[in-house]
XYZ file of C-alpha atoms in Angstrom:
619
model
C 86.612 202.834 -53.184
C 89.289 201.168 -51.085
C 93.180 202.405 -51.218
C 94.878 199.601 -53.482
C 98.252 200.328 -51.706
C 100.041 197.334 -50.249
C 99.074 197.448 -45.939
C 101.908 198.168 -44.232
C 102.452 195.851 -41.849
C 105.085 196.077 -38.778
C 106.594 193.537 -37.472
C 105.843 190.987 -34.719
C 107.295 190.875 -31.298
C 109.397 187.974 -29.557
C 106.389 187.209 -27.414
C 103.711 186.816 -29.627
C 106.406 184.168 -31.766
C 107.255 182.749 -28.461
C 102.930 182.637 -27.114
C 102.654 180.949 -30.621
C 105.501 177.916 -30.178
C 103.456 176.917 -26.948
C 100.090 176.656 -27.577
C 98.605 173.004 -27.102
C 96.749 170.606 -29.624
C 93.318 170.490 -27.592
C 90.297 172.301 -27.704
C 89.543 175.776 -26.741
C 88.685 179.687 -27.142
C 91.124 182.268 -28.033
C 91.427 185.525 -27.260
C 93.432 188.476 -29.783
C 94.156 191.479 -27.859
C 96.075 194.831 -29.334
C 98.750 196.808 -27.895
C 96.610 198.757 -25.919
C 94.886 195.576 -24.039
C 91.681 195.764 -26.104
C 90.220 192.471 -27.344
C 90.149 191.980 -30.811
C 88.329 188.458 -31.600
C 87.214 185.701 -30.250
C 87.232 182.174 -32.182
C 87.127 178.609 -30.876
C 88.831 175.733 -32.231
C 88.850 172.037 -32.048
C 92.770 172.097 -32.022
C 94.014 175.297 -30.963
C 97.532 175.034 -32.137
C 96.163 174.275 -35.874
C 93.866 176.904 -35.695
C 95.873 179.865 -34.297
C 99.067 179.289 -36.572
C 96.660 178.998 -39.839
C 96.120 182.896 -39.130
C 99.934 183.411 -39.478
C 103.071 183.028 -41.902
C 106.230 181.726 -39.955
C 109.102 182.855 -42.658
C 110.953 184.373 -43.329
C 108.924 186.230 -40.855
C 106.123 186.198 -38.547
C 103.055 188.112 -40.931
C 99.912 187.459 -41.633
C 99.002 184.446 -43.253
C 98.429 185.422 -47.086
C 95.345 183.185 -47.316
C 93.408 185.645 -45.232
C 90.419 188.763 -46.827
C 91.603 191.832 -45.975
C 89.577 192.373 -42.591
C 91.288 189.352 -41.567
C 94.403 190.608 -42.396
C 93.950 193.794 -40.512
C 93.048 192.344 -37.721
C 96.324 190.151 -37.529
C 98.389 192.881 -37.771
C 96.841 194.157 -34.590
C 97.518 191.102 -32.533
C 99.741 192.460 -29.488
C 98.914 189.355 -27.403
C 97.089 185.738 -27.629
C 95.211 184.091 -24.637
C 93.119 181.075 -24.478
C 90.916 178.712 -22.843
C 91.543 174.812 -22.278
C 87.814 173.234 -22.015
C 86.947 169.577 -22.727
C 85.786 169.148 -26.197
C 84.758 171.210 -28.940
C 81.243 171.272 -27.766
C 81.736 173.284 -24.651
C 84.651 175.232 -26.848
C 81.479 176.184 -29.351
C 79.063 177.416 -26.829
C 81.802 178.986 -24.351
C 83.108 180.816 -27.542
C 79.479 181.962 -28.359
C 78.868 183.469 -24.824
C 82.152 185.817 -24.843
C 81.375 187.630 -28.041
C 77.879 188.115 -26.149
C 79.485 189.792 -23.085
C 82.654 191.303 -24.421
C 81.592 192.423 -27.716
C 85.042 191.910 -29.910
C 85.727 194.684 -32.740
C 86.167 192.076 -34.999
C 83.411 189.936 -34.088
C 79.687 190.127 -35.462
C 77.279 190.511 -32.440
C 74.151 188.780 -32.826
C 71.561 190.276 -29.842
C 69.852 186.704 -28.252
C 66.428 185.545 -29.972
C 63.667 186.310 -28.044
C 61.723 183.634 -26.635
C 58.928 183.342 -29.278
C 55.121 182.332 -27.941
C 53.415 179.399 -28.517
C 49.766 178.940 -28.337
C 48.811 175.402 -26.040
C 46.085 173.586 -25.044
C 46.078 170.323 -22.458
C 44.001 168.226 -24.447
C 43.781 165.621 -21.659
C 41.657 168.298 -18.948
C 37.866 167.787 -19.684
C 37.424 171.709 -20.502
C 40.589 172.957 -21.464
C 41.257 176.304 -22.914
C 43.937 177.651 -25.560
C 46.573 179.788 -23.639
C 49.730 181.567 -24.364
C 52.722 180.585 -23.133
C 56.680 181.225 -24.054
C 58.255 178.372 -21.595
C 57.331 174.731 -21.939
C 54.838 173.684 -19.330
C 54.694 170.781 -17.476
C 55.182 167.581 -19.157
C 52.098 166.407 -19.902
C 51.027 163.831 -23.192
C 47.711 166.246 -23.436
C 49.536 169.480 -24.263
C 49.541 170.064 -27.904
C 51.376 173.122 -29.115
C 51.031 175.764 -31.834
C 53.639 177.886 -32.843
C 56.376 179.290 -32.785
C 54.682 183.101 -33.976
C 57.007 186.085 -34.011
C 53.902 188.253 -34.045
C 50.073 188.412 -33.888
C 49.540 185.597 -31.296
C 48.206 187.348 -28.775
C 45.655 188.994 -31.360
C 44.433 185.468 -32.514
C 44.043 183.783 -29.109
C 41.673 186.897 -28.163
C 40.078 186.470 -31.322
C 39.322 182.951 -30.649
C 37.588 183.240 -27.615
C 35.785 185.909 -29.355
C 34.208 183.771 -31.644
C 34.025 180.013 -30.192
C 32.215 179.674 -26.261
C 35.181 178.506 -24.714
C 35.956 178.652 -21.237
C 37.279 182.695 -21.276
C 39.228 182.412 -18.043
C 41.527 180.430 -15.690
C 39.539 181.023 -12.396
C 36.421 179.950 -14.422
C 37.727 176.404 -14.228
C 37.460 176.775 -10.522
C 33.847 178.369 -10.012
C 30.456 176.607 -9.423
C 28.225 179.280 -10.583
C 28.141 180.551 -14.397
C 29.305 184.118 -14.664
C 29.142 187.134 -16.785
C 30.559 185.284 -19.348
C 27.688 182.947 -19.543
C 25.321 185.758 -19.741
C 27.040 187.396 -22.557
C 27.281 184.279 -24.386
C 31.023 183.652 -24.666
C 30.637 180.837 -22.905
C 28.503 177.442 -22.288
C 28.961 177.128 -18.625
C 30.726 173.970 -17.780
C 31.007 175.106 -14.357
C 27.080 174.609 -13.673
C 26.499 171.360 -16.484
C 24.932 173.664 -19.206
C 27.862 171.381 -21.485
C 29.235 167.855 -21.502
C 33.094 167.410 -22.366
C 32.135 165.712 -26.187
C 30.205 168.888 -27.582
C 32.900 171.028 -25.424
C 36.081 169.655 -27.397
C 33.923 169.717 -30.960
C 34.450 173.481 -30.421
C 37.690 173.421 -29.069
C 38.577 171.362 -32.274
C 36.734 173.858 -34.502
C 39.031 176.604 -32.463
C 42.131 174.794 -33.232
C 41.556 174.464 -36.854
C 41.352 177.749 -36.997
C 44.506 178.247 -35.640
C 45.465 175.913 -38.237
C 44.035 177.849 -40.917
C 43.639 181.311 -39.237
C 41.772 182.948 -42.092
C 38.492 180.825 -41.879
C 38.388 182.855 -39.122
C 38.427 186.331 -40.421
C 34.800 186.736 -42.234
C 33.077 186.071 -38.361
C 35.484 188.491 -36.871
C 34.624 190.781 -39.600
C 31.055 190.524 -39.027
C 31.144 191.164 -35.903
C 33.313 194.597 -36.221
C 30.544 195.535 -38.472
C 27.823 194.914 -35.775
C 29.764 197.112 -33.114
C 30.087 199.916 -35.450
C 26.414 199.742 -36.418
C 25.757 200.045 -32.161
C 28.683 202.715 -32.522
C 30.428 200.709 -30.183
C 33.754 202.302 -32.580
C 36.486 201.897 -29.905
C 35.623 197.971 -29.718
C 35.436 198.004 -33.394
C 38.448 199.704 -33.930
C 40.898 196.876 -31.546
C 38.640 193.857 -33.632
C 39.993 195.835 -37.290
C 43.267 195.930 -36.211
C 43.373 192.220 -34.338
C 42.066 191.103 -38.223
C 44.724 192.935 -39.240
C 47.522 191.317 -37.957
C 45.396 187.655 -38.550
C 45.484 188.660 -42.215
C 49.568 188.786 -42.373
C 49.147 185.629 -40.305
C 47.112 184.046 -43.212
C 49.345 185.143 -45.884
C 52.661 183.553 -44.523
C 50.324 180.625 -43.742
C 49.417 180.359 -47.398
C 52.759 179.498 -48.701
C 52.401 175.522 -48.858
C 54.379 172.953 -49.560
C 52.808 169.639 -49.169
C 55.986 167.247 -49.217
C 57.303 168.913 -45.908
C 56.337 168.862 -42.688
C 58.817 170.810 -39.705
C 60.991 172.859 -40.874
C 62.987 175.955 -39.504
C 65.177 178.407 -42.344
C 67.973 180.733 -42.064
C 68.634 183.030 -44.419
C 71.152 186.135 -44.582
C 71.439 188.567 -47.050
C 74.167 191.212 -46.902
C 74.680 193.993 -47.840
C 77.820 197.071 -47.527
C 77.343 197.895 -43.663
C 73.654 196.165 -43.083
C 72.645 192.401 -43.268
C 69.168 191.111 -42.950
C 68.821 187.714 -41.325
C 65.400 186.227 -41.867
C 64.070 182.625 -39.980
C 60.928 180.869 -41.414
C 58.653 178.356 -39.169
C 57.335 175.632 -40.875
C 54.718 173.117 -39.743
C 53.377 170.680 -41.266
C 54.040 171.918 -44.120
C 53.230 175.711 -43.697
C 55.054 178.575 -43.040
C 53.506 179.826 -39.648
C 55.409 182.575 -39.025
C 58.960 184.644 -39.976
C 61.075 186.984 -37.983
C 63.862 189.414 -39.125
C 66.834 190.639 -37.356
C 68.678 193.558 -38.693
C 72.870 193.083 -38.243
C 75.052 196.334 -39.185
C 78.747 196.126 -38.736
C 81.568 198.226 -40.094
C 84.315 195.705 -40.914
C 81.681 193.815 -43.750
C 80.125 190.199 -42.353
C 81.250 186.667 -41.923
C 78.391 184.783 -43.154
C 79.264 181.147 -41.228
C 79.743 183.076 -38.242
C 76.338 184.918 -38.411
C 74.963 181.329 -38.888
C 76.563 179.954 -36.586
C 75.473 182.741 -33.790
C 72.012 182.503 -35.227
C 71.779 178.437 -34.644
C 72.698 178.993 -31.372
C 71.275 181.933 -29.957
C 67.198 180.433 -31.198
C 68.156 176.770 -30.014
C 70.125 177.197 -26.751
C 66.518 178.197 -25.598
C 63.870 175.473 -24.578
C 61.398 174.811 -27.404
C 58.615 172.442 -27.500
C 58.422 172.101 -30.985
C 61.717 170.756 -32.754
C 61.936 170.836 -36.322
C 63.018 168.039 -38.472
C 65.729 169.790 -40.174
C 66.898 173.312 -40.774
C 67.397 174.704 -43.864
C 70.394 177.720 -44.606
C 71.444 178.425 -47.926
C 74.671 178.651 -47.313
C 77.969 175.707 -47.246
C 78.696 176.249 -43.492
C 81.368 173.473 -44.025
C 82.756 171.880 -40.387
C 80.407 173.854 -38.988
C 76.954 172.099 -39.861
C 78.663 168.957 -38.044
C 79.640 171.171 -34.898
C 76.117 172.571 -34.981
C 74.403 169.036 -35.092
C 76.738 167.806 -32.516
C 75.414 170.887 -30.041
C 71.286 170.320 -31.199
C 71.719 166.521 -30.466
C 73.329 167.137 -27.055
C 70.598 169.729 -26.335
C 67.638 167.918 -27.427
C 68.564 164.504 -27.624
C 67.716 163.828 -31.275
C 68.998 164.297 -34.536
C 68.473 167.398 -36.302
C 69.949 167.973 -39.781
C 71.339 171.542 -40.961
C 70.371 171.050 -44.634
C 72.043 172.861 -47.923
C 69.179 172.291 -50.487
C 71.039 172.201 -53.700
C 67.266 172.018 -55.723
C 63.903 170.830 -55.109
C 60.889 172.950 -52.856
C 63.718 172.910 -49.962
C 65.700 175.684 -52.158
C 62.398 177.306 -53.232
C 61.607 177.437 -49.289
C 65.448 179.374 -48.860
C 65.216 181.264 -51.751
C 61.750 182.558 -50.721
C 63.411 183.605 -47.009
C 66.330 185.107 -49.292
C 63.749 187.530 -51.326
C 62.670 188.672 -48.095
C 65.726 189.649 -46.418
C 66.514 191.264 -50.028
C 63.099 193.232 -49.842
C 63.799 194.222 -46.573
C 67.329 195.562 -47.052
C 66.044 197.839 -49.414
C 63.573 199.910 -47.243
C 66.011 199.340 -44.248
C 66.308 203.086 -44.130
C 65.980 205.296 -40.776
C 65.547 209.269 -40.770
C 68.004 209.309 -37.610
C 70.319 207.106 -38.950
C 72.482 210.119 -40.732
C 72.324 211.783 -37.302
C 74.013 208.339 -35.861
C 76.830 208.238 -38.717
C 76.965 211.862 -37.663
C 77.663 211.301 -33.741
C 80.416 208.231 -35.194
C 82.301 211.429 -36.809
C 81.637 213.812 -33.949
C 82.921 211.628 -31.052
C 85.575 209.633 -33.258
C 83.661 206.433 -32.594
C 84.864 203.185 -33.969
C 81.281 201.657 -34.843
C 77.861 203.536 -35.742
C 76.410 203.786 -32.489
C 72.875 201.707 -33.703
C 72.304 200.909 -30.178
C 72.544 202.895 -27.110
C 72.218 202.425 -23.580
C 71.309 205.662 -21.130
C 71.728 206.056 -17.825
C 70.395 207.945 -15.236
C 69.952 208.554 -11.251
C 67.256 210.405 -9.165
C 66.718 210.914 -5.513
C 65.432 213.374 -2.727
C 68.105 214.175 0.031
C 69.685 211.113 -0.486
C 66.533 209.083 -0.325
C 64.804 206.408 -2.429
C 67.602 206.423 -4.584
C 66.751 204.935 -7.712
C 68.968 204.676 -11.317
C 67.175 203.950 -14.691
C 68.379 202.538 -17.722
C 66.368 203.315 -21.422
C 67.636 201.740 -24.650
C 66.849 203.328 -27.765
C 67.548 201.161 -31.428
C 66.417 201.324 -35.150
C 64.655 204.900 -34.594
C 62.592 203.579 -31.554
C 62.945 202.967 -27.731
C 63.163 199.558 -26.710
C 60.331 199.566 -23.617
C 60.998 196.059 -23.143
C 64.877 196.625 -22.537
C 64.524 199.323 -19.661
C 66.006 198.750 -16.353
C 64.955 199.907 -13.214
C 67.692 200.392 -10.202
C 66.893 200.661 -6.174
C 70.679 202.098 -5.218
C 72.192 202.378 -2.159
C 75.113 205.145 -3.072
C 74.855 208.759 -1.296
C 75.598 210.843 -3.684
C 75.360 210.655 -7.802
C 78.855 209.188 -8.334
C 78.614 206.279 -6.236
C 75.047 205.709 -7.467
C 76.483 205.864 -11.163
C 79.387 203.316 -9.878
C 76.614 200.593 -8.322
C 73.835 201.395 -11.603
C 77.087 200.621 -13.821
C 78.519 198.007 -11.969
C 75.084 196.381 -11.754
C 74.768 196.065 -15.906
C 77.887 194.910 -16.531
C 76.890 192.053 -14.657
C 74.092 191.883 -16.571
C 75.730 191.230 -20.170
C 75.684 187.818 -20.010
C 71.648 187.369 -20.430
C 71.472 191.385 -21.945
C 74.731 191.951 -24.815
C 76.280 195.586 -24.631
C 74.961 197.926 -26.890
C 77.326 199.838 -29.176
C 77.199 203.081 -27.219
C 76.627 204.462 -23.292
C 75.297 207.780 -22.948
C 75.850 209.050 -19.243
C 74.052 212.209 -17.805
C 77.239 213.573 -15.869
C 80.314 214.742 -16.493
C 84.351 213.719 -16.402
C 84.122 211.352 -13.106
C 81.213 209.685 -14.370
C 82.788 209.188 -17.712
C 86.051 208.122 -15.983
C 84.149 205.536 -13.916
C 82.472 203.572 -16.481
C 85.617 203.196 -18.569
C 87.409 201.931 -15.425
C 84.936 199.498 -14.871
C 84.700 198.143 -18.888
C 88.071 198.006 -19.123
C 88.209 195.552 -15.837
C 85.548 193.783 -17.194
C 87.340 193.208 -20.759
C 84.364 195.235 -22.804
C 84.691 197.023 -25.858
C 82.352 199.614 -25.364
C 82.485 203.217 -25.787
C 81.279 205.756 -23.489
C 79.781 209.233 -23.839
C 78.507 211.811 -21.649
C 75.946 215.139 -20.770
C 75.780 217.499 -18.171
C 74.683 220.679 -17.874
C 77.381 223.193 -17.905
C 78.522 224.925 -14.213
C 78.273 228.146 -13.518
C 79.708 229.333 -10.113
C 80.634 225.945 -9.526
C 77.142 224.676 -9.621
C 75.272 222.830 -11.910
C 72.070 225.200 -13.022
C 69.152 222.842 -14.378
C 66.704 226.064 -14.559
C 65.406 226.157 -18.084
C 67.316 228.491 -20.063
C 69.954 228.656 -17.454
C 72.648 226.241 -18.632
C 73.680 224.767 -21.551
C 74.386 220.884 -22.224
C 77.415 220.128 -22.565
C 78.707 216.780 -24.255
C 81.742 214.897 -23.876
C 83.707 211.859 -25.522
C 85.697 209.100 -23.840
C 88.856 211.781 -23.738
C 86.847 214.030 -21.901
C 87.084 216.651 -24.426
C 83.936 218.970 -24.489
C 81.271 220.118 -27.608
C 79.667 222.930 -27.117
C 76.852 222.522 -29.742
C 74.418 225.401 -30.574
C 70.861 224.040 -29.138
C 69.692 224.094 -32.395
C 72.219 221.161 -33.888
C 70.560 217.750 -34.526
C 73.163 215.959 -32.809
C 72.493 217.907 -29.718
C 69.119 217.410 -30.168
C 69.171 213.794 -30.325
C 71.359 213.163 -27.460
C 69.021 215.624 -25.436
C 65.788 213.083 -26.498
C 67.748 210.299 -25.165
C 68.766 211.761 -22.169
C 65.439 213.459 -21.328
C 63.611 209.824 -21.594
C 66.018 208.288 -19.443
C 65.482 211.210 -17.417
C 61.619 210.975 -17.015
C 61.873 207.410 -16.654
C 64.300 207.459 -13.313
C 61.462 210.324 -12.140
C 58.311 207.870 -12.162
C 59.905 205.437 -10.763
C 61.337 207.183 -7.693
C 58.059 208.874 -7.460
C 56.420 205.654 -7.108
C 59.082 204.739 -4.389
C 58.373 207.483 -2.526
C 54.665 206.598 -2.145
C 55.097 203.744 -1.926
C 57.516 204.757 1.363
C 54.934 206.928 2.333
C 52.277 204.588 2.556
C 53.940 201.952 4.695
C 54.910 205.041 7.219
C 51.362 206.246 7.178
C 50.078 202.699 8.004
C 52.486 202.142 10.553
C 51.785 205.604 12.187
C 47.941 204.179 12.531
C 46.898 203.210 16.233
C 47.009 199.770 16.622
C 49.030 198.438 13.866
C 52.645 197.437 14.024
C 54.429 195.217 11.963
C 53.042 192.089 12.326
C 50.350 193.227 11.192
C 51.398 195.393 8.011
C 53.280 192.179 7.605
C 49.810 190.221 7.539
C 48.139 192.871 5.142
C 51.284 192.660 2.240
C 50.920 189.017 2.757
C 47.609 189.103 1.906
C 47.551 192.414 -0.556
C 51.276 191.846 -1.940
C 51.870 195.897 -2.483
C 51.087 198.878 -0.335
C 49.105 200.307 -3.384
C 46.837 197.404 -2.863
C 46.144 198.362 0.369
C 45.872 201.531 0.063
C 43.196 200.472 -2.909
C 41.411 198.132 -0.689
C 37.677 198.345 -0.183
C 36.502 198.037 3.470
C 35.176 194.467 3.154
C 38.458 193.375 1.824
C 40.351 194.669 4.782
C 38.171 192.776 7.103
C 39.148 189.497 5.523
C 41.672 189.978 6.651
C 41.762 191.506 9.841
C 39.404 191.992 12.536
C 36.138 194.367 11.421
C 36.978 197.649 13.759
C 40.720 197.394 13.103
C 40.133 197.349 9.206
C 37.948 200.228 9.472
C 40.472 201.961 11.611
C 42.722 201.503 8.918
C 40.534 201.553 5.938
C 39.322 205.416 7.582
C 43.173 206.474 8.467
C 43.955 205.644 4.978
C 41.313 207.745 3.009
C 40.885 210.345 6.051
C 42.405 212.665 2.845
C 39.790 211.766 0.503
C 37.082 212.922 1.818
């Protein structure tokens, strides 16, 4: 339960009054800092002046406004200093504003990650064999392209499950070859390539194929037969990818059955909060079907500002290209001024008029209340079995948020060689493959390698957000270094680190040796038994991080070793292992390359010079 005492609130100084009596009536972004320098907030306003003095009361002294929540109000009261950003109309103000809170992270601010580009199944229509593919950019403009989409999951599964089922053309290089291939013999395909189909009877398949996407469980009783035929030839493994593909075509089918006739393209946003978790859910409608949904789980410890999650949500899905636009999109919530900035940015970005829409009644509401049920279902099994160990770290290390996502770093090299850094990101009680970073590094020695790896990601957090924690294997210096570099970068980020302890004054990494130690941003030290969780958990994260920098300077190192060892060959210089990664694009390629394939490339004895030099190990 919160304290009802009054907040005691000290006063003002001369220069924030005197900041406040000169700030212009034009648009911009403003920045809140505290006395320490650490930025509080971010906002944007179509009149500055207006909007920064509506957060404050002028007598009989400077205070907080006493309009404001309380997490407003406590944020005021931190407000050491006020800077902002001229820009040319409240358009550029909006998407300027949205971009800071990306890259700096503000306490006060909600961060929503970016949307990931979602896929969208295509076809050219206008190409006299075309096939379905999957794609995530907009192609080439084209009046034959027809698009499907967008799906937050299971797209991949159906478009392998279509050409499963219908004898379409299977691959890209088949629209290139004169002679029908395995394909043909399997019956997957008809075998344009040789005549075997004209293009009418060709796109009466396709069309059959497309409906399907259309209506993707009139596809499930074939795929279903044929599962059963592969087990019955105890072809299991085969069997089991085609049960799992139907699967994830089944969930397809049952968002797809939700229909409402009257309404044709429609995107919904709907957020549900809760104490310290909100659940933001987006529906795809077309024509009049709900095609696919996608969640995004938002925690924050200072509660939520609902316009502003909408507002970040708008424009983190529709800064990206889309091909398909919807007609209007739905959020159950008054956004107020904001629905008109919003419109203003869609019609600048695409050129057309696209309605944010507060259905009052009707199958619109039904169609928000529906996304609203699901973000309420989903907030009640949002629980993790790590997530006590992360509220757990928050009171260890004194850490101002719940550390939900973390970042960690690590270096490798041999003798100062193929020095490479790695970066693994671990969130919701998983890692996040897709989020690693590999680093080639120049640095000598661990620290500088550390500096360049660091250096390199804060770069980085304009397309990639910080997460809400760094965990660092090293010690003091390295902890040192990447507050030093936040702090000149204007990031609120806090910073962690493990090492093993020193004995001797050397590090000893022999198992059983020396202990981890860990340390927080004041470079005090915890000295955890091995068996406590929190210990345990860093020591997963590091140890991943860890065996992630390892493969990858392995694979530099071979990959160094091959282009010495052809180089070392009689004969060859480098014009021609220039000519051979021309050709082969990696040194693993040529090391893989068969005989023949070498002398396409090169003359005959010379590529069996090199083809024998290369394998002379093999054998």
């Amino acid at each position: 339960m919160e304290s009802k005492e009054p907040l005691k609130l000290k006063p003002f100084s001369n220069e924030l009054l005197e900041t406040l009596k000169k700030i212009p009536n034009q648009s911009g972004v403003y920045h809140y800092f505290d006395s320490q320098g650490r930025l509080l907030y971010v906002g944007k306003a179509k009149n500055l002046k207006n909007r920064i003095k509506s957060y404050f009361r002028f007598t009989p002294i400077l205070a907080p406004a006493p309009n404001l929540n309380a997490r407003i109000t406590k944020m005021v009261q931190q407000i050491a200093m006020i800077r902002y950003f001229i820009v040319e109309n409240e358009n550029d103000a909006l998407i300027l504003e949205n971009s800071l809170i990306k890259q700096l992270k503000p306490k006060y601010n909600i961060l929503l990650r970016d949307d990931k580009t979602y896929p969208y199944l295509c076809v050219n229509m206008q190409e006299d064999f075309p096939r379905i593919i999957l794609t995530r950019k907009i192609l080439k403009k084209s009046q034959g392209l027809r698009y499907f989409g967008p799906y937050s999951s299971g797209a991949r599964d159906l478009l392998e499950c279509l050409y499963q089922i219908f004898p379409l053309v299977q691959k890209e290089s088949c629209k290139h070859g004169k002679k029908a291939c395995l394909f043909y013999q399997i019956k997957r395909c008809l075998a344009p390539c040789e005549g075997h189909i004209n293009t009418e009877s060709y796109h009466s398949i396709l069309q059959n194929a497309l409906h399907c996407i259309e209506n993707p469980k009139k596809i499930i009783p074939k795929l279903k037969e044929k599962m059963l035929l592969l087990a019955q030839n105890l072809r299991f493994e085969e069997a089991g990818v085609l049960r799992d593909r139907i699967t994830k075509i089944q969930q397809l089918s049952t968002i797809s059955s939700v229909d409402f006739a009257r309404l044709e393209d429609l995107d919904v946003f709907a957020l549900v909060c809760g104490e310290k978790q909100a659940v933001l859910v987006k529906l795809f409608m077309r024509k009049g079907k709900i095609i696919s949904n996608a969640t995004q789980v938002i925690r924050s410890e200072i509660g939520f500002d609902e316009n502003e999650i909408y507002k970040q949500a708008v424009l983190n899905y529709y800064k990206n290209d889309l091909p398909l636009i919807p007609k209007q999109i739905l959020i159950p919530f008054d956004l107020g001024e904001t629905s008109r900035e919003l419109e203003n940015f869609l019609k600048q970005k695409f050129h057309k008029k696209i309605l944010l829409h507060y259905p009052k009644s009707g199958e619109k509401k039904r169609l928000c209340e529906l996304a609203l049920q699901n973000g309420q279902e989903i907030l009640r099994l949002q629980k993790n079995e790590e997530e006590q160990v992360l509220y757990d770290l928050q009171s260890l290390f004194n850490l101002e948020n719940i550390p939900y996502r973390l970042e960690v770093f690590d270096t490798s090299h041999h003798r100062g060689k193929q020095c490479v850094g790695a970066m693994i990101v671990y969130e919701n009680g998983t890692f996040i493959k897709e989020s690693y970073r590999h680093y080639l590094l120049e640095g000598a020695d661990e620290y500088s390698q550390m500096r360049e790896m660091i250096k390199r990601r804060i770069a980085d957090f304009a397309q990639e957000s910080p997460p809400d924690l760094w965990v660092l294997d090293g010690g003091a210096g390295q902890i040192n270094l990447a507050k030093d570099l936040l702090k000149s970068a204007g990031t609120n980020l806090e910073v962690i680190g493990i090492a093993k302890e020193k004995i001797d004054s050397k590090t000893h990494r022999a198992k059983g040796s020396a202990k981890d130690i860990l340390r927080d941003e004041s470079l005090q030290e915890y000295h955890l038994i091995s068996s406590d969780r929190r210990l345990q958990f860093i020591q997963k994260l590091r140890d991943e991080a860890h065996q992630f920098a390892i493969n990858f300077h392995r694979k530099q190192k071979q990959k160094t070793m091959r282009q010495s060892k052809i180089l070392e060959i009689k004969g060859v210089g480098k014009a021609t292992q220039n000519k051979l990664l021309s050709y082969f694009g990696t040194f693993e390629a040529i090391h893989n390359a068969t005989l023949d394939e070498l002398s396409q490339v090169l003359p005959k004895t010379l590529a069996q010079t090199i083809f024998q030099n290369l394998h002379s190990d093999e054998s």
